[in-house]
Amino acid sequence: MTVRLATAFLFGTLLGTGAMAQSSSPQFVNTLMPQPAHLSVQSGTLELTTQFTASEDKFHDARLDGAVARLLKRVENQTGLQIATAPASGSATLTVTVDGAGEVIQSDDENESYSLDVTASGAHLQAATVVGAIHGLETFYQLIQPQGAGFILPAVSIQDSPRFRWRGLMIDSSRHFQPIEVIRRTIDGMAAVKMNVFHWHLSDDQGFRVESKVFPKLTELGSDGDFYTQDQVRAIVAYARDRGIRVVPEFDIPGHALSWLVGYPDLASGVGSDGKGNNQGPYAISRIYGIFDPVLDPTRENTYKFLDKFLGEMADLFPDPYMHIGGDENNGVQWKNNPRIQEFMKAHNLADTAALQTYFNHKLLPILQKHGKKMIGWDEIFAPGLDKEAVIQSWRGFDSLAASAKAGYSGILSAGYYLDHINSAEEHYLVDPLPAGSDLTPEQSAHILGGEACMWSEHISPRSVDSRIWPRTAAIAERLWSPQNLRDVDDMYRRLWVESVRLEDFGLLHLAAEDMGLRKLAGTQEITPLKTLAGVLQPVGFSERYQLQHTSQLTPMDHLIDAVRPDPPSRYQVKITVAEYLKDPAGATAARAQLAAWFQQWVDAAPKAQQLMAAPLLESAAARAQQLGDLGATGLQALDYLDKKQNAPADWKQSKLALIEEAKKPVGLVRFTVLDPLQELVNAVP
Amino acid sequence: MTVRLATAFLFGTLLGTGAMAQSSSPQFVNTLMPQPAHLSVQSGTLELTTQFTASEDKFHDARLDGAVARLLKRVENQTGLQIATAPASGSATLTVTVDGAGEVIQSDDENESYSLDVTASGAHLQAATVVGAIHGLETFYQLIQPQGAGFILPAVSIQDSPRFRWRGLMIDSSRHFQPIEVIRRTIDGMAAVKMNVFHWHLSDDQGFRVESKVFPKLTELGSDGDFYTQDQVRAIVAYARDRGIRVVPEFDIPGHALSWLVGYPDLASGVGSDGKGNNQGPYAISRIYGIFDPVLDPTRENTYKFLDKFLGEMADLFPDPYMHIGGDENNGVQWKNNPRIQEFMKAHNLADTAALQTYFNHKLLPILQKHGKKMIGWDEIFAPGLDKEAVIQSWRGFDSLAASAKAGYSGILSAGYYLDHINSAEEHYLVDPLPAGSDLTPEQSAHILGGEACMWSEHISPRSVDSRIWPRTAAIAERLWSPQNLRDVDDMYRRLWVESVRLEDFGLLHLAAEDMGLRKLAGTQEITPLKTLAGVLQPVGFSERYQLQHTSQLTPMDHLIDAVRPDPPSRYQVKITVAEYLKDPAGATAARAQLAAWFQQWVDAAPKAQQLMAAPLLESAAARAQQLGDLGATGLQALDYLDKKQNAPADWKQSKLALIEEAKKPVGLVRFTVLDPLQELVNAVP
């Protein structure tokens, strides 16, 4: 799809003739996300009526029954048609043919493929496994589109399977605890876009978040009371499995383990009060963020005895074949400062602390194996001597991932998928775990298992977490599922915004929480002008916020930055509309009208927004309201000069570019999303 | 507060100088809801800083600790001030002095009073019981107001206690199951407005919703799998108790009990296949609504054995002193048609089925007493011979309640508080369980324990339930707590809208769900014109929907009616603004400008809304968009004629009144909220 088409779509949406209204034409509007590997559009449509039924005609089990029942409920909810919500026996509108259950414990080897054929007379979903069928049911749901007064599915033939076997999302439940409801609705969203790994970061310096019955002090002393019970974990694992999603727990060791040491200080590598590593502590949960000295002691057998018991307990709780041991950001200070550890390193020929950590991992591996687990860890575990079975999760980037693949290690990419960096969906979308033109051999390429979006939680609350994850993660999910050559950003956004609305079905608040936040901040229901402002703002990224606000775990997360959304539609919309307009200022009347309407809206909203921003928690961003009006006026003036093909006064351009430059500053911890195209517009004025 | 003042406030809000912005003045803006019994405003303010602390200086227990910790967290969240969120020892900004825990099991005799004194140097909360303190903490929270760049509490002296001891909300979890999250956030909202009884309607013809270990078939066969486990119930009871709220379970018998009979058909009163009441059934959960013949058999000892065991089990699960036995809407058909039961009635001198039901209740009473419970039931249990200990919940009205009070029975009022009738907050607010001028003696008046808002669930979903309950229930809560002579509707709305925003803290979706629904219905994020329309619409009431849509438990609840809110601000705002304007059309320039702005907004939104309403689920209400534009144009024309003091053309008034009349029809299951004032405006044109 070209920019022109995307823009046409955009205006359609804005004028109220978007995806839904297009339904009066029988044309198939592809809103699938992720795009399937192979899709061919046939002629005809399958009408959805109250007679709609679904049946499982070969194999079925409780998991498939549940998935079909959920689909039926969602079809009903989407179409308003009252249908029988129990799977039918015998012939049905949708027949689901599954060969068998698939793996007893879903692994990264699970066959996830399916095919879906829709004709005017019915739909047929085929899959080797229940997981494949679960993915196919999501495709079926996404194919539903309005037509006239009802809903149809276009006739299509789809053969689909994922490009990568590991399509994950990590949530850090340590730095800010995330309630079970958040985890549950996130898993729903993941299933909707065919992700298959929920990576649960359960321990870190700032909190230990899962109940251990063997070592109860882990949460008694290391969690502030915010942790998941084993019953809750089991329920989440079952919930995820029902949706074709594995749960990979992470227990970050030997670094990032301060919360462990609060209850079990003997595990630490400090010299202790006797200088020999005994009588250690007391340690406390860290409230601040960063890399801390205290780490587990890899030289004492007691550490491994503890880990054996603890990881054994967790291995029972989390059935996934993998266990993530973190392994990142150990600064080695305690190891360097402890004479006993230094001696141990000499005795074992360990040249540096990296070698000692590899020694630690090497000792860990048989423990994990004993409990039936494979090891996965962050980039840092990739060091000489690492066992070939370990999988590496790269936060450093593709080069690091490629290097480990060349060395024969499997890995997944997370660099470029850090949601807390507040990049656009577009930027995430174009990051590829295996980019075209990489120099990896086919064998090495096979070591690239996939990728994971990462939701680190320094700066998120249960209210903001959804908008930090969604809808951007859907773009990452498509990157990991769909063919490599699918890189059409315009079409991605068109579909992303439809998917974003669909995701609200699960109670995800990624769209609703902005207004909730604005109402709270302003203390009133009447937030229309604030909404206009918030619509062209987004949060600053992780590092910037950390530096500007000096955040800690105790910093309240309730400012404007916590309400506004990353990559709101305005960013892409204004960008393509300005581009469309500047291609032909005289001819692009729709684009010009749309720009003028936006600019006028900003001008109108500014003074009212400014009044509302007298509220204490908005005051630090109050300058944004004034700027909004100035930017709108600038845009209107630019359009005016361009209309008249008239030179602007001598200092106009300079002063407006200065204004835009000023607006780029991270005032109030938020950024405007529309400055680059506005700058182009000003620059285009003769 | 006069209408004039309320209007001034309203414009303040709309122009962005509302409650929050007024903070730059040191004046106390009273946003307390419910209003306390006695409040005197002192001079000075208590500034909230990061040094804010709270301590408990006399008695404390886990419940008080928890309540104080929650307050601290909310203060932090409200003010953005990072404070120590653990209760302090020693002197503190807020000192909480509580005499003792209060009742082991909170009853309607609990002392709920408290006093709160705020001075420039600190705040002091005193209460006899923890429940009193919990109420006082809510008042403390509601006193927080912005001032300049920060937050303060005004210096006040408050002595507060409730007018009524029973201030409840009933949720029907049977007709549509409500997930635990809904129950939890509803209880949070109740606590915020000092309600103290959560009445949980757990069984009815359409579903049995609580696990029984003694009679597992109640849920196995009678719930579609949607029920609360006993662990969940215990957690909710504890959650409510922590917030000063009792949980009164209702098991509706002998009528409304179809779901019991699915698993235990022998309990029924039918004649059965042998004509003697044996081999009964099979029965099925009812999908439709209404009053059904099958009811429990009051003549057989087995029924009482069953109830003894079952109610005993539930008595352990629900510690409240009361158990609600329903007792409503038994049509007596099965009793009349069963010769054995007719014989029994003759033998026992029971003149009619009402007498038989009283016999049933009479047998039930010692069972409840044996399990330590008092009986409460609906109006119908009030029949000659009813034991004096039974409490009556009146859905019929004050006269019925007064009659029972005169007969010596205690009772609570629910007539006038039915949330599914879609009345305005104003209407609910003015209903009084003990209205001024009632002819009850003081002794009889003491029998009026209070009231309960009722959320029957024929037409609600987990997405719509919040907007059906909130914020209107806060107005009912104030009626039940605050002095009888507080009946200022203008001031009630002013405070209600502030409280409505505060209630979002608990994740309540009463404000957010409208947009979520509109996005889903239109299939796009771009819903601005639809929002304008939805803002002046509300659902039709229960009976009307039932009649127009022929709803059943299986009817999807996903139309426009399910998205829009009862009594949206537009209803009251347009009403008072038209009233303000018509008092002095030439002078009320602010009111005129506001009306013109609204009317113009309707005119502008109408064509765009109409396009979006081509979506299948909006089509049935599409006429509303056209009407919106017509109403806006009518309003603008009326203002124009009134400005010019000019006679409208001969047929103008007639045609516009006809248009308004037409718009009153329940098209699309929604109603306009603004027609009455618009009609006044048209009628005012010369």
PDB file of C-alpha atoms in Angstrom, chain A residues 384-537:
ATOM      1  CA  PRO A 384      33.612 -18.300  26.762  1.00  0.00           C
ATOM      2  CA  GLY A 385      32.813 -21.695  28.152  1.00  0.00           C
ATOM      3  CA  LEU A 386      29.042 -21.270  28.289  1.00  0.00           C
ATOM      4  CA  ASP A 387      27.263 -24.557  27.691  1.00  0.00           C
ATOM      5  CA  LYS A 388      25.911 -24.789  24.157  1.00  0.00           C
ATOM      6  CA  GLU A 389      22.433 -25.633  25.366  1.00  0.00           C
ATOM      7  CA  ALA A 390      21.875 -22.235  26.945  1.00  0.00           C
ATOM      8  CA  VAL A 391      19.706 -19.762  25.063  1.00  0.00           C
ATOM      9  CA  ILE A 392      20.654 -16.105  24.961  1.00  0.00           C
ATOM     10  CA  GLN A 393      18.224 -13.216  25.099  1.00  0.00           C
ATOM     11  CA  SER A 394      19.867 -10.210  23.556  1.00  0.00           C
ATOM     12  CA  TRP A 395      19.206  -6.747  24.897  1.00  0.00           C
ATOM     13  CA  ARG A 396      22.383  -5.516  23.212  1.00  0.00           C
ATOM     14  CA  GLY A 397      21.276  -5.900  19.617  1.00  0.00           C
ATOM     15  CA  PHE A 398      21.365  -7.966  16.489  1.00  0.00           C
ATOM     16  CA  ASP A 399      25.164  -8.015  16.261  1.00  0.00           C
ATOM     17  CA  SER A 400      25.417  -9.549  19.689  1.00  0.00           C
ATOM     18  CA  LEU A 401      22.699 -12.042  18.805  1.00  0.00           C
ATOM     19  CA  ALA A 402      24.410 -12.884  15.503  1.00  0.00           C
ATOM     20  CA  ALA A 403      27.733 -13.408  17.252  1.00  0.00           C
ATOM     21  CA  SER A 404      26.185 -15.938  19.597  1.00  0.00           C
ATOM     22  CA  ALA A 405      24.410 -17.649  16.688  1.00  0.00           C
ATOM     23  CA  LYS A 406      27.720 -17.920  14.872  1.00  0.00           C
ATOM     24  CA  ALA A 407      29.188 -19.455  17.999  1.00  0.00           C
ATOM     25  CA  GLY A 408      26.412 -22.048  17.903  1.00  0.00           C
ATOM     26  CA  TYR A 409      24.052 -20.645  20.537  1.00  0.00           C
ATOM     27  CA  SER A 410      20.361 -20.163  20.076  1.00  0.00           C
ATOM     28  CA  GLY A 411      18.985 -16.779  20.937  1.00  0.00           C
ATOM     29  CA  ILE A 412      16.133 -14.322  20.861  1.00  0.00           C
ATOM     30  CA  LEU A 413      16.158 -10.604  20.206  1.00  0.00           C
ATOM     31  CA  SER A 414      14.880  -7.991  22.624  1.00  0.00           C
ATOM     32  CA  ALA A 415      17.016  -5.021  21.637  1.00  0.00           C
ATOM     33  CA  GLY A 416      14.711  -2.739  19.680  1.00  0.00           C
ATOM     34  CA  TYR A 417      11.667  -4.121  21.452  1.00  0.00           C
ATOM     35  CA  TYR A 418      12.035  -2.291  24.778  1.00  0.00           C
ATOM     36  CA  LEU A 419       8.613  -0.802  25.324  1.00  0.00           C
ATOM     37  CA  ASP A 420       9.797   1.582  28.046  1.00  0.00           C
ATOM     38  CA  HIS A 421      12.001   3.412  25.547  1.00  0.00           C
ATOM     39  CA  ILE A 422       8.801   4.889  24.074  1.00  0.00           C
ATOM     40  CA  ASN A 423       9.633   4.245  20.457  1.00  0.00           C
ATOM     41  CA  SER A 424       6.957   4.258  17.824  1.00  0.00           C
ATOM     42  CA  ALA A 425       5.232   1.108  16.626  1.00  0.00           C
ATOM     43  CA  GLU A 426       6.886   1.898  13.308  1.00  0.00           C
ATOM     44  CA  GLU A 427      10.371   1.749  14.820  1.00  0.00           C
ATOM     45  CA  HIS A 428       9.675  -1.517  16.639  1.00  0.00           C
ATOM     46  CA  TYR A 429       8.068  -2.966  13.540  1.00  0.00           C
ATOM     47  CA  LEU A 430      11.151  -2.451  11.405  1.00  0.00           C
ATOM     48  CA  VAL A 431      13.494  -4.171  13.869  1.00  0.00           C
ATOM     49  CA  ASP A 432      14.034  -7.725  12.660  1.00  0.00           C
ATOM     50  CA  PRO A 433      15.649 -10.592  14.596  1.00  0.00           C
ATOM     51  CA  LEU A 434      16.981 -11.848  11.282  1.00  0.00           C
ATOM     52  CA  PRO A 435      17.169  -8.902   8.934  1.00  0.00           C
ATOM     53  CA  ALA A 436      17.384  -9.291   5.172  1.00  0.00           C
ATOM     54  CA  GLY A 437      20.996  -9.429   4.119  1.00  0.00           C
ATOM     55  CA  SER A 438      22.379 -10.802   7.360  1.00  0.00           C
ATOM     56  CA  ASP A 439      25.527 -12.846   6.816  1.00  0.00           C
ATOM     57  CA  LEU A 440      24.319 -15.800   8.854  1.00  0.00           C
ATOM     58  CA  THR A 441      24.344 -19.207   7.220  1.00  0.00           C
ATOM     59  CA  PRO A 442      21.041 -21.083   7.148  1.00  0.00           C
ATOM     60  CA  GLU A 443      22.271 -23.203  10.028  1.00  0.00           C
ATOM     61  CA  GLN A 444      23.238 -20.135  12.040  1.00  0.00           C
ATOM     62  CA  SER A 445      19.957 -18.446  11.132  1.00  0.00           C
ATOM     63  CA  ALA A 446      18.102 -21.386  12.603  1.00  0.00           C
ATOM     64  CA  HIS A 447      19.595 -20.394  15.948  1.00  0.00           C
ATOM     65  CA  ILE A 448      17.582 -17.192  15.909  1.00  0.00           C
ATOM     66  CA  LEU A 449      14.461 -18.400  17.688  1.00  0.00           C
ATOM     67  CA  GLY A 450      12.574 -15.126  17.657  1.00  0.00           C
ATOM     68  CA  GLY A 451      12.147 -12.128  19.892  1.00  0.00           C
ATOM     69  CA  GLU A 452      10.507 -10.655  22.928  1.00  0.00           C
ATOM     70  CA  ALA A 453       9.015  -7.282  23.682  1.00  0.00           C
ATOM     71  CA  CYS A 454      10.144  -6.129  27.127  1.00  0.00           C
ATOM     72  CA  MET A 455       8.003  -4.213  29.571  1.00  0.00           C
ATOM     73  CA  TRP A 456      10.405  -3.108  32.287  1.00  0.00           C
ATOM     74  CA  SER A 457       8.416  -1.608  35.089  1.00  0.00           C
ATOM     75  CA  GLU A 458      10.443   1.194  36.639  1.00  0.00           C
ATOM     76  CA  HIS A 459       7.892   3.685  35.395  1.00  0.00           C
ATOM     77  CA  ILE A 460       4.621   1.843  35.048  1.00  0.00           C
ATOM     78  CA  SER A 461       1.562   1.457  37.211  1.00  0.00           C
ATOM     79  CA  PRO A 462      -1.377  -0.910  36.810  1.00  0.00           C
ATOM     80  CA  ARG A 463      -3.190   1.999  35.173  1.00  0.00           C
ATOM     81  CA  SER A 464      -0.487   2.899  32.651  1.00  0.00           C
ATOM     82  CA  VAL A 465       0.856  -0.543  31.850  1.00  0.00           C
ATOM     83  CA  ASP A 466      -1.692  -1.333  29.156  1.00  0.00           C
ATOM     84  CA  SER A 467      -0.924   1.743  27.057  1.00  0.00           C
ATOM     85  CA  ARG A 468       2.795   1.039  27.367  1.00  0.00           C
ATOM     86  CA  ILE A 469       2.259  -2.476  26.003  1.00  0.00           C
ATOM     87  CA  TRP A 470      -0.614  -1.974  23.556  1.00  0.00           C
ATOM     88  CA  PRO A 471      -1.077  -1.514  20.704  1.00  0.00           C
ATOM     89  CA  ARG A 472       2.645  -1.269  19.918  1.00  0.00           C
ATOM     90  CA  THR A 473       3.283  -4.883  20.934  1.00  0.00           C
ATOM     91  CA  ALA A 474       0.895  -6.006  18.202  1.00  0.00           C
ATOM     92  CA  ALA A 475       3.336  -4.573  15.653  1.00  0.00           C
ATOM     93  CA  ILE A 476       6.164  -6.561  17.234  1.00  0.00           C
ATOM     94  CA  ALA A 477       3.980  -9.653  17.229  1.00  0.00           C
ATOM     95  CA  GLU A 478       3.485  -9.248  13.501  1.00  0.00           C
ATOM     96  CA  ARG A 479       7.220  -8.831  12.933  1.00  0.00           C
ATOM     97  CA  LEU A 480       7.793 -12.137  14.705  1.00  0.00           C
ATOM     98  CA  TRP A 481       4.989 -14.052  13.010  1.00  0.00           C
ATOM     99  CA  SER A 482       4.691 -12.721   9.467  1.00  0.00           C
ATOM    100  CA  PRO A 483       6.990 -12.955   6.453  1.00  0.00           C
ATOM    101  CA  GLN A 484      10.212 -11.006   6.555  1.00  0.00           C
ATOM    102  CA  ASN A 485       9.397  -8.883   3.514  1.00  0.00           C
ATOM    103  CA  LEU A 486       6.239  -7.467   5.064  1.00  0.00           C
ATOM    104  CA  ARG A 487       7.449  -3.972   5.967  1.00  0.00           C
ATOM    105  CA  ASP A 488       4.652  -1.677   4.844  1.00  0.00           C
ATOM    106  CA  VAL A 489       4.335   0.762   7.723  1.00  0.00           C
ATOM    107  CA  ASP A 490       1.269   2.497   6.340  1.00  0.00           C
ATOM    108  CA  ASP A 491      -0.652  -0.699   6.130  1.00  0.00           C
ATOM    109  CA  MET A 492       0.640  -1.778   9.515  1.00  0.00           C
ATOM    110  CA  TYR A 493      -0.796   1.341  11.167  1.00  0.00           C
ATOM    111  CA  ARG A 494      -4.094   0.952   9.357  1.00  0.00           C
ATOM    112  CA  ARG A 495      -4.475  -2.534  10.785  1.00  0.00           C
ATOM    113  CA  LEU A 496      -2.900  -1.702  14.154  1.00  0.00           C
ATOM    114  CA  TRP A 497      -5.592   0.858  14.918  1.00  0.00           C
ATOM    115  CA  VAL A 498      -8.335  -1.639  14.191  1.00  0.00           C
ATOM    116  CA  GLU A 499      -6.610  -4.244  16.320  1.00  0.00           C
ATOM    117  CA  SER A 500      -6.189  -1.671  19.073  1.00  0.00           C
ATOM    118  CA  VAL A 501      -9.966  -1.315  19.352  1.00  0.00           C
ATOM    119  CA  ARG A 502     -10.418  -5.094  19.245  1.00  0.00           C
ATOM    120  CA  LEU A 503      -7.971  -5.436  22.135  1.00  0.00           C
ATOM    121  CA  GLU A 504     -10.307  -3.437  24.354  1.00  0.00           C
ATOM    122  CA  ASP A 505     -12.584  -6.499  24.408  1.00  0.00           C
ATOM    123  CA  PHE A 506     -10.317  -7.968  27.036  1.00  0.00           C
ATOM    124  CA  GLY A 507     -10.681  -5.036  29.389  1.00  0.00           C
ATOM    125  CA  LEU A 508      -7.311  -3.650  28.338  1.00  0.00           C
ATOM    126  CA  LEU A 509      -7.223   0.052  29.201  1.00  0.00           C
ATOM    127  CA  HIS A 510      -4.623   1.193  26.684  1.00  0.00           C
ATOM    128  CA  LEU A 511      -7.108   3.588  25.103  1.00  0.00           C
ATOM    129  CA  ALA A 512      -9.360   4.363  28.071  1.00  0.00           C
ATOM    130  CA  ALA A 513      -6.722   5.064  30.711  1.00  0.00           C
ATOM    131  CA  GLU A 514      -5.606   8.333  29.126  1.00  0.00           C
ATOM    132  CA  ASP A 515      -8.957   9.969  29.825  1.00  0.00           C
ATOM    133  CA  MET A 516      -9.110   8.419  33.274  1.00  0.00           C
ATOM    134  CA  GLY A 517      -5.732   9.954  34.031  1.00  0.00           C
ATOM    135  CA  LEU A 518      -6.645  13.351  32.617  1.00  0.00           C
ATOM    136  CA  ARG A 519      -9.841  13.464  34.662  1.00  0.00           C
ATOM    137  CA  LYS A 520      -7.924  12.631  37.809  1.00  0.00           C
ATOM    138  CA  LEU A 521      -5.195  15.179  37.115  1.00  0.00           C
ATOM    139  CA  ALA A 522      -7.647  17.948  36.276  1.00  0.00           C
ATOM    140  CA  GLY A 523     -10.174  16.901  38.916  1.00  0.00           C
ATOM    141  CA  THR A 524     -13.108  17.220  36.546  1.00  0.00           C
ATOM    142  CA  GLN A 525     -15.088  15.253  33.995  1.00  0.00           C
ATOM    143  CA  GLU A 526     -14.804  18.098  31.478  1.00  0.00           C
ATOM    144  CA  ILE A 527     -11.495  17.371  29.805  1.00  0.00           C
ATOM    145  CA  THR A 528     -12.150  17.951  26.107  1.00  0.00           C
ATOM    146  CA  PRO A 529      -9.452  20.614  25.594  1.00  0.00           C
ATOM    147  CA  LEU A 530      -6.962  18.590  27.635  1.00  0.00           C
ATOM    148  CA  LYS A 531      -7.696  15.593  25.432  1.00  0.00           C
ATOM    149  CA  THR A 532      -6.792  17.615  22.377  1.00  0.00           C
ATOM    150  CA  LEU A 533      -3.466  18.465  23.969  1.00  0.00           C
ATOM    151  CA  ALA A 534      -2.826  14.948  25.253  1.00  0.00           C
ATOM    152  CA  GLY A 535      -3.533  13.616  21.788  1.00  0.00           C
ATOM    153  CA  VAL A 536      -0.351  15.213  20.429  1.00  0.00           C
ATOM    154  CA  LEU A 537       1.855  14.360  23.405  1.00  0.00           C
TER     155      LEU A 537
END
